[in-house]
Amino acid sequence: MTNVKRGKWSGSPGTTLTVGELKVVMTSQKEDKGVSEGDSVSLTCGTDSCSLSQSEFTWFKDDQQLPETQSTLHFRPACKYHSASYSCGLKGNRQIVSEAVNLSVRDGAWTVRYTERNLCALRGSTVLIQCEYEYPEPYKVDSRMWSHNDVDCTGKPYVCHSNNTNISAEYTGRAEFLGNNVRNCTLQIKNIRETDAGEYRFRFITNGCEKCGGPGVTLQVDELKVVMTSSRVNEAIREGDSVNLTCGTNSCSLSQSEFTWFKDNQQLPETQSTLHFSPISYHHTGKYSCALKGYNEIVSDVISLDFQYMSNLVILCTVLAVLIVLLIIILYIVRRKADSVNEVNTDGKRSHTVTEEYANIATTLQLVNQRQEVSSQVEDTCYASVTRQPEGKKSNSWNMKNVTGGPTSFPEDTEYGNITRPNMSEDEVCYASVQFKTKHPKNKIAMSSEQESQNDDTVIYSAVGMTASLS
């Protein structure tokens, strides 16, 4: 309409207004297989029915506003840390926001692996935190860093940084990389302190993605000590018991398996973590301490190994007493055997002596008869004694001396002693005694009552008396 009468104009065709809702559309190179690290992913903010004329937007990641303002976010490559819920809105209008889209990126291309998750270190020692990292080609590493007690690996200052930037003063000169820009990310920390305990994480950044290895490695710091255990619980250790000395810590287990042992400040050859004494003896007593092999300057406190044991004098006396008892037993056995042998020999000699005595008595009787015959021829002769020629002479005859001293030869092979004649009448002769003299005085046979008490107990016949008449 105009100010001219009957004047009007109209625009044709007109403007069409379409009303829609904001939404985030995700596109990737692997539509049906999900998104993995290294893939290309795009997130676009728009509507289904029309195209917005506004060119600036506001992006949100997990409800946190991002600095980007373009309509499309490009992730080339997509990294694990890109995983989140994304939404968008028109710039300047926070009240109109799209629904969130979840972007999940599977990791595997950028990885960090630790050899051990828990480490135990001694105060003053050196610890190695070993790790490896990987990333796909053709990406390259820009920087590497270690963080202490930082979940996101972004906390500053760092324990160690490949660019030597933002290094904590506590680790200056003590921490260093032993790895490289390819795969190795091992960290070495010298002169461990109690404040070094905690979690350590490695992070590396490439020209594509970056990776913070979590969970990290937990380090515990402790001191060495020697712990003693024995087979005798709650009692004093005694000689002969089993005793173990173990080198270790209270709070954690040391990964190192070789140690250095000291006894009275003298190094021992053993390198294992435990010393076994089974059974324990007096020469094991002493003061023991231990250290990590190669770190003799870090030594545990001394522990004294002492117990009840027998002194050398007591041991010597005990041994001597046992030997004396054994000697007495041996002598007793030998004596018993010797007595048995002597008893057998004595019985043999006795039977031989008895036989010989019977023979001598018979011979004596024959001699008496012969003498009676001689006496009948010489009535006035008195034989005082009968003696045998000494040994060594060939003659086996006996000499008989009469009262007048005249010798009379009396042959006889039997060995006997004296025949004496007491004072008697002329009509008869009485031989009072017969003595047998042998090589062994114990076998004498006395014919008189005076000599009977002097004879050996083994003599059976003490006296033989007979009366003969001379015609």
XYZ file of C-alpha atoms in Angstrom:
471
model
C 0.000 0.000 0.000
C 1.078 3.581 -0.891
C -0.134 7.098 -0.471
C -1.376 7.044 -4.020
C -5.048 6.327 -4.419
C -5.584 2.851 -5.701
C -1.870 2.071 -5.604
C -0.650 -1.292 -4.268
C 2.184 -3.665 -4.913
C 2.811 -7.229 -3.727
C 6.003 -9.459 -3.662
C 5.723 -12.681 -5.431
C 6.839 -15.232 -4.731
C 7.051 -14.738 -0.950
C 9.462 -16.035 1.739
C 9.005 -19.493 3.182
C 9.841 -20.036 6.808
C 10.697 -23.501 7.964
C 10.927 -24.327 11.627
C 13.258 -27.087 12.805
C 15.403 -28.219 15.740
C 19.136 -28.204 16.157
C 20.915 -31.531 16.073
C 24.458 -32.902 15.835
C 25.190 -35.244 12.958
C 28.235 -37.529 13.145
C 29.961 -38.940 10.090
C 32.972 -41.281 10.019
C 34.963 -43.291 7.534
C 33.667 -46.535 9.130
C 29.943 -46.084 9.371
C 29.041 -49.528 10.655
C 32.177 -50.532 12.621
C 32.323 -47.759 15.121
C 35.149 -45.334 15.672
C 38.686 -46.315 16.527
C 41.705 -44.244 17.286
C 43.174 -42.945 14.078
C 39.869 -42.768 12.204
C 38.478 -39.520 10.776
C 35.283 -38.278 12.403
C 33.168 -35.118 11.880
C 30.425 -33.603 14.016
C 28.082 -31.088 12.304
C 25.569 -28.802 14.025
C 22.339 -28.194 11.996
C 18.768 -29.220 11.297
C 17.161 -31.882 9.191
C 14.693 -29.685 7.262
C 16.629 -26.554 6.468
C 19.911 -24.819 6.477
C 20.574 -22.190 9.048
C 21.815 -18.912 7.800
C 23.779 -18.317 10.988
C 27.409 -19.250 10.633
C 28.579 -19.266 14.228
C 27.699 -21.796 16.832
C 28.550 -22.806 20.353
C 29.880 -26.329 21.030
C 29.673 -28.247 24.279
C 31.665 -31.327 25.366
C 30.203 -33.036 28.400
C 28.350 -29.754 29.063
C 31.611 -27.856 28.993
C 31.820 -25.136 26.362
C 34.513 -25.516 23.760
C 36.334 -22.659 22.039
C 35.301 -23.781 18.557
C 32.530 -21.718 16.803
C 32.303 -23.325 13.346
C 29.394 -25.535 12.405
C 31.523 -28.679 12.063
C 34.096 -30.253 14.368
C 36.734 -32.387 12.635
C 38.663 -35.108 14.452
C 41.504 -36.201 12.208
C 42.495 -38.524 13.721
C 39.949 -39.378 16.337
C 41.628 -40.046 19.679
C 40.574 -41.761 22.822
C 40.323 -38.504 24.683
C 37.806 -37.258 22.078
C 35.280 -39.681 23.487
C 32.501 -37.629 25.090
C 28.942 -36.290 24.690
C 28.758 -33.402 22.229
C 25.986 -30.841 21.755
C 25.671 -27.469 20.016
C 23.637 -24.244 20.024
C 23.360 -20.945 18.229
C 26.020 -18.538 19.327
C 24.568 -16.017 21.698
C 21.574 -18.154 22.559
C 22.446 -20.699 25.259
C 18.793 -21.546 25.691
C 18.519 -23.345 22.365
C 20.820 -26.386 22.513
C 20.719 -29.587 20.538
C 20.465 -33.000 21.954
C 23.811 -34.594 22.836
C 25.556 -37.132 20.621
C 27.886 -39.667 22.177
C 31.234 -40.114 20.485
C 32.992 -43.291 21.615
C 36.482 -43.894 20.333
C 38.042 -47.290 20.916
C 41.649 -47.052 21.978
C 44.446 -49.383 20.913
C 46.492 -47.348 18.513
C 48.027 -45.064 21.175
C 48.947 -47.144 24.212
C 51.075 -47.017 27.356
C 52.058 -50.193 29.203
C 53.850 -50.453 32.547
C 55.980 -53.473 33.464
C 54.904 -53.321 37.132
C 51.992 -51.497 38.679
C 53.397 -51.486 42.220
C 56.975 -50.804 43.208
C 58.758 -50.841 46.541
C 61.870 -48.715 46.955
C 64.243 -48.098 49.832
C 64.987 -44.628 51.030
C 68.224 -43.497 49.410
C 68.128 -46.106 46.636
C 67.530 -45.757 42.886
C 64.277 -46.923 41.318
C 63.419 -47.715 37.702
C 59.830 -47.306 36.484
C 59.785 -49.295 33.276
C 57.191 -48.664 30.564
C 56.562 -48.872 26.821
C 54.332 -46.826 24.500
C 53.037 -47.289 20.952
C 51.329 -45.168 18.287
C 50.406 -45.725 14.614
C 52.284 -44.471 11.643
C 52.797 -41.985 10.096
C 52.461 -39.973 13.311
C 55.472 -38.752 15.229
C 56.100 -37.946 18.865
C 56.199 -34.299 19.778
C 56.817 -34.524 23.526
C 56.994 -36.962 26.461
C 56.486 -36.329 30.141
C 56.032 -37.999 33.555
C 53.578 -36.714 36.163
C 53.347 -37.400 39.897
C 49.917 -37.780 41.496
C 48.138 -36.244 38.466
C 45.236 -38.193 36.959
C 45.115 -36.220 33.688
C 48.899 -36.115 33.236
C 48.570 -32.395 32.633
C 49.524 -31.148 36.047
C 52.517 -28.919 36.304
C 55.300 -29.076 37.258
C 56.382 -32.433 35.860
C 58.699 -35.060 37.244
C 60.450 -35.269 33.914
C 59.833 -33.650 30.495
C 61.523 -34.378 27.186
C 61.724 -30.637 26.470
C 63.086 -29.912 29.973
C 60.240 -27.546 30.662
C 58.186 -27.162 33.825
C 60.363 -29.548 35.865
C 59.641 -29.762 39.596
C 62.497 -28.592 41.768
C 62.173 -31.731 43.896
C 63.168 -33.904 40.946
C 65.779 -31.700 39.337
C 68.983 -33.698 38.935
C 67.334 -36.888 40.278
C 64.863 -37.915 37.525
C 65.722 -38.665 33.918
C 64.444 -40.522 30.861
C 66.178 -43.760 29.941
C 63.914 -44.332 26.942
C 63.623 -42.848 23.458
C 61.132 -41.321 21.040
C 60.112 -44.674 19.613
C 58.937 -47.169 22.229
C 60.799 -46.929 25.547
C 59.576 -44.559 28.250
C 61.492 -45.847 31.323
C 62.001 -43.331 34.130
C 64.879 -43.420 36.647
C 64.752 -41.642 39.995
C 67.857 -41.504 42.185
C 68.168 -41.002 45.935
C 64.581 -41.908 46.687
C 62.865 -39.864 49.403
C 59.754 -40.525 51.424
C 57.981 -37.687 49.541
C 58.500 -39.596 46.278
C 55.812 -42.104 47.233
C 52.674 -41.942 45.096
C 51.377 -42.619 41.573
C 53.416 -41.928 38.426
C 51.873 -41.648 34.936
C 53.472 -41.262 31.528
C 52.049 -39.095 28.755
C 53.162 -38.595 25.181
C 51.874 -36.301 22.466
C 52.096 -36.947 18.735
C 51.163 -34.824 15.736
C 47.903 -36.740 15.798
C 46.794 -37.936 19.258
C 48.213 -37.967 22.739
C 48.024 -40.564 25.428
C 48.097 -40.498 29.225
C 48.737 -43.969 30.596
C 46.430 -44.615 33.468
C 46.179 -46.090 35.970
C 49.861 -45.492 36.597
C 52.574 -47.008 38.788
C 52.287 -46.770 42.572
C 55.594 -46.324 44.399
C 56.023 -47.118 48.098
C 59.069 -46.024 50.069
C 60.279 -47.961 53.112
C 63.393 -49.031 55.017
C 65.167 -52.384 55.260
C 64.895 -54.487 58.376
C 65.818 -58.021 59.454
C 62.967 -60.132 60.819
C 63.758 -63.235 62.888
C 61.418 -66.226 63.136
C 61.990 -69.525 64.927
C 60.328 -72.890 65.469
C 59.979 -72.127 69.188
C 56.999 -69.770 69.483
C 56.950 -67.299 72.399
C 59.938 -69.009 73.998
C 63.646 -68.383 74.172
C 65.619 -69.875 71.306
C 67.720 -72.876 72.209
C 70.490 -74.739 70.486
C 69.068 -77.151 67.927
C 66.033 -75.021 67.015
C 65.259 -73.818 63.469
C 65.758 -70.063 62.973
C 65.214 -67.863 59.880
C 66.482 -64.332 59.274
C 64.597 -62.497 56.498
C 65.656 -59.227 54.891
C 62.697 -57.075 53.829
C 60.392 -54.179 54.666
C 57.208 -53.675 56.656
C 54.896 -52.096 54.096
C 55.824 -53.568 50.719
C 57.648 -56.373 48.920
C 60.942 -55.644 47.241
C 61.234 -56.725 43.623
C 64.977 -57.242 43.952
C 65.853 -60.852 44.751
C 69.548 -60.569 45.695
C 70.840 -59.151 48.944
C 74.071 -58.709 50.861
C 74.301 -60.149 54.382
C 76.634 -59.029 57.167
C 77.572 -60.824 60.374
C 79.460 -58.751 62.925
C 80.166 -56.237 60.090
C 81.728 -58.982 57.966
C 80.122 -59.720 54.588
C 78.690 -63.211 54.117
C 78.596 -65.133 50.818
C 74.805 -65.635 50.936
C 72.692 -63.507 48.552
C 69.162 -64.841 49.121
C 66.552 -62.870 51.054
C 66.392 -65.416 53.913
C 69.115 -67.098 55.977
C 68.134 -70.541 57.263
C 69.733 -72.022 60.418
C 68.445 -75.558 60.953
C 69.572 -76.626 63.437
C 71.129 -73.553 65.004
C 74.381 -73.874 66.950
C 76.607 -71.639 69.024
C 78.773 -70.500 66.069
C 75.692 -68.878 64.478
C 75.472 -66.295 67.249
C 76.261 -62.729 66.243
C 74.873 -59.419 64.986
C 73.245 -59.598 61.554
C 72.255 -56.903 59.049
C 71.407 -56.820 55.336
C 71.417 -54.570 52.288
C 70.355 -54.638 48.660
C 73.050 -56.140 46.484
C 75.009 -53.307 44.938
C 73.817 -50.809 47.568
C 75.975 -51.619 50.580
C 75.591 -48.047 51.800
C 71.892 -48.708 52.524
C 72.061 -51.199 55.385
C 69.304 -52.309 57.732
C 69.444 -52.015 61.483
C 71.394 -54.728 63.291
C 69.611 -57.639 64.925
C 71.340 -59.816 67.541
C 71.023 -63.569 67.283
C 71.585 -65.066 70.717
C 70.193 -68.134 72.400
C 70.751 -70.649 75.186
C 73.533 -73.045 74.336
C 75.972 -75.299 76.154
C 79.443 -73.864 76.761
C 82.550 -75.562 75.433
C 83.478 -76.814 78.904
C 80.068 -78.384 79.442
C 80.200 -79.989 76.009
C 83.706 -81.342 76.707
C 82.675 -82.754 80.078
C 79.613 -84.369 78.560
C 81.682 -85.992 75.828
C 84.255 -87.253 78.332
C 81.551 -88.707 80.567
C 80.052 -90.560 77.639
C 83.472 -91.889 76.619
C 84.213 -93.065 80.159
C 80.902 -94.909 80.367
C 81.598 -96.562 77.027
C 85.111 -97.523 78.179
C 83.767 -99.088 81.379
C 81.226 -101.086 79.405
C 83.918 -102.305 76.995
C 86.289 -103.293 79.839
C 83.473 -105.117 81.592
C 82.656 -107.094 78.462
C 86.343 -107.940 77.881
C 86.771 -109.013 81.522
C 83.744 -111.251 81.351
C 85.079 -112.933 78.233
C 88.534 -113.387 79.832
C 87.007 -114.932 82.993
C 85.010 -117.348 80.861
C 88.156 -118.470 79.038
C 90.123 -118.860 82.308
C 87.300 -120.877 83.842
C 87.376 -123.274 80.905
C 91.183 -123.582 81.136
C 91.070 -124.135 84.910
C 88.490 -126.887 84.574
C 90.740 -128.625 82.022
C 93.774 -128.336 84.253
C 91.849 -129.670 87.242
C 90.700 -132.759 85.434
C 94.252 -133.336 84.213
C 95.587 -132.894 87.758
C 93.083 -135.307 89.235
C 94.024 -137.946 86.691
C 97.697 -137.386 87.404
C 97.111 -137.569 91.172
C 95.350 -140.905 90.842
C 98.282 -142.198 88.840
C 100.779 -140.929 91.429
C 98.868 -142.579 94.262
C 98.885 -145.906 92.437
C 102.599 -145.568 91.802
C 103.201 -144.754 95.444
C 101.394 -147.859 96.504
C 103.554 -149.939 94.178
C 106.612 -148.263 95.646
C 105.514 -149.143 99.154
C 105.085 -152.749 98.189
C 108.523 -152.852 96.613
C 110.002 -151.283 99.692
C 108.450 -153.924 101.859
C 110.142 -156.520 99.734
C 113.456 -154.731 100.105
C 112.890 -154.306 103.821
C 112.495 -158.014 104.196
C 116.006 -158.365 102.839
C 117.496 -155.553 104.867
C 115.652 -155.466 108.124
C 117.802 -152.906 109.857
C 117.701 -150.341 107.048
C 115.546 -147.184 107.552
C 114.864 -145.063 104.479
C 114.497 -141.508 105.525
C 113.737 -140.038 102.133
C 113.309 -140.690 98.472
C 114.576 -138.145 95.966
C 114.445 -138.020 92.193
C 117.337 -137.070 89.967
C 117.100 -133.504 88.746
C 115.691 -132.863 85.272
C 118.162 -132.998 82.469
C 119.725 -136.263 83.590
C 119.018 -139.385 81.670
C 118.357 -141.534 84.723
C 114.719 -141.777 85.745
C 115.510 -143.801 88.964
C 114.875 -142.664 92.466
C 117.570 -142.715 95.193
C 116.623 -143.763 98.645
C 118.766 -142.870 101.599
C 118.716 -145.029 104.646
C 119.524 -144.050 108.140
C 123.174 -144.851 107.763
C 123.431 -142.744 104.660
C 123.888 -145.539 102.203
C 122.191 -144.908 98.900
C 119.752 -147.343 97.526
C 118.583 -147.087 93.931
C 114.852 -147.252 93.351
C 113.877 -146.998 89.686
C 110.548 -145.377 89.043
C 109.151 -143.069 86.327
C 106.555 -141.493 88.548
C 107.264 -137.994 89.799
C 106.706 -137.713 93.556
C 108.290 -136.114 96.562
C 109.593 -137.469 99.850
C 108.825 -140.576 101.757
C 109.681 -140.136 105.390
C 109.703 -142.675 108.163
C 108.927 -141.684 111.713
C 110.378 -143.359 114.770
C 108.995 -146.864 114.855
C 109.860 -150.245 116.190
C 111.922 -152.693 114.261
C 108.970 -154.894 113.540
C 107.069 -152.388 111.396
C 107.503 -149.346 109.204
C 104.864 -146.545 109.103
C 104.995 -144.132 106.198
C 103.366 -141.082 107.549
C 103.123 -138.946 104.457
C 103.641 -138.806 100.745
C 104.406 -135.477 99.053
C 104.129 -134.990 95.305
C 106.364 -132.360 93.801
C 105.298 -131.185 90.332
C 106.222 -128.252 88.168
C 103.188 -126.309 89.464
C 103.260 -125.828 93.241
C 99.474 -125.477 93.262
C 99.103 -129.189 92.456
C 100.996 -130.515 95.519
C 99.396 -133.208 97.639
C 100.391 -133.068 101.288
C 100.280 -136.223 103.379
C 100.725 -134.546 106.734
C 98.205 -132.605 108.720
C 100.636 -129.701 109.206
C 100.969 -129.078 105.479
C 97.232 -129.603 104.738
C 96.351 -126.009 105.526
C 99.075 -124.707 103.193
C 97.872 -126.645 100.130
C 95.962 -124.980 97.248
C 92.179 -125.280 97.179
C 92.373 -127.204 93.967
C 94.101 -130.245 95.645
C 91.552 -132.981 96.087
C 93.550 -135.356 98.268
C 95.168 -133.693 101.254
C 96.909 -136.748 102.859
C 97.471 -140.382 102.311
C 98.685 -142.559 105.209
C 99.456 -146.179 105.308
C 101.092 -148.683 107.696
C 103.344 -151.415 106.505
C 105.053 -154.144 108.484
C 108.566 -155.248 107.694
C 109.160 -158.906 107.960
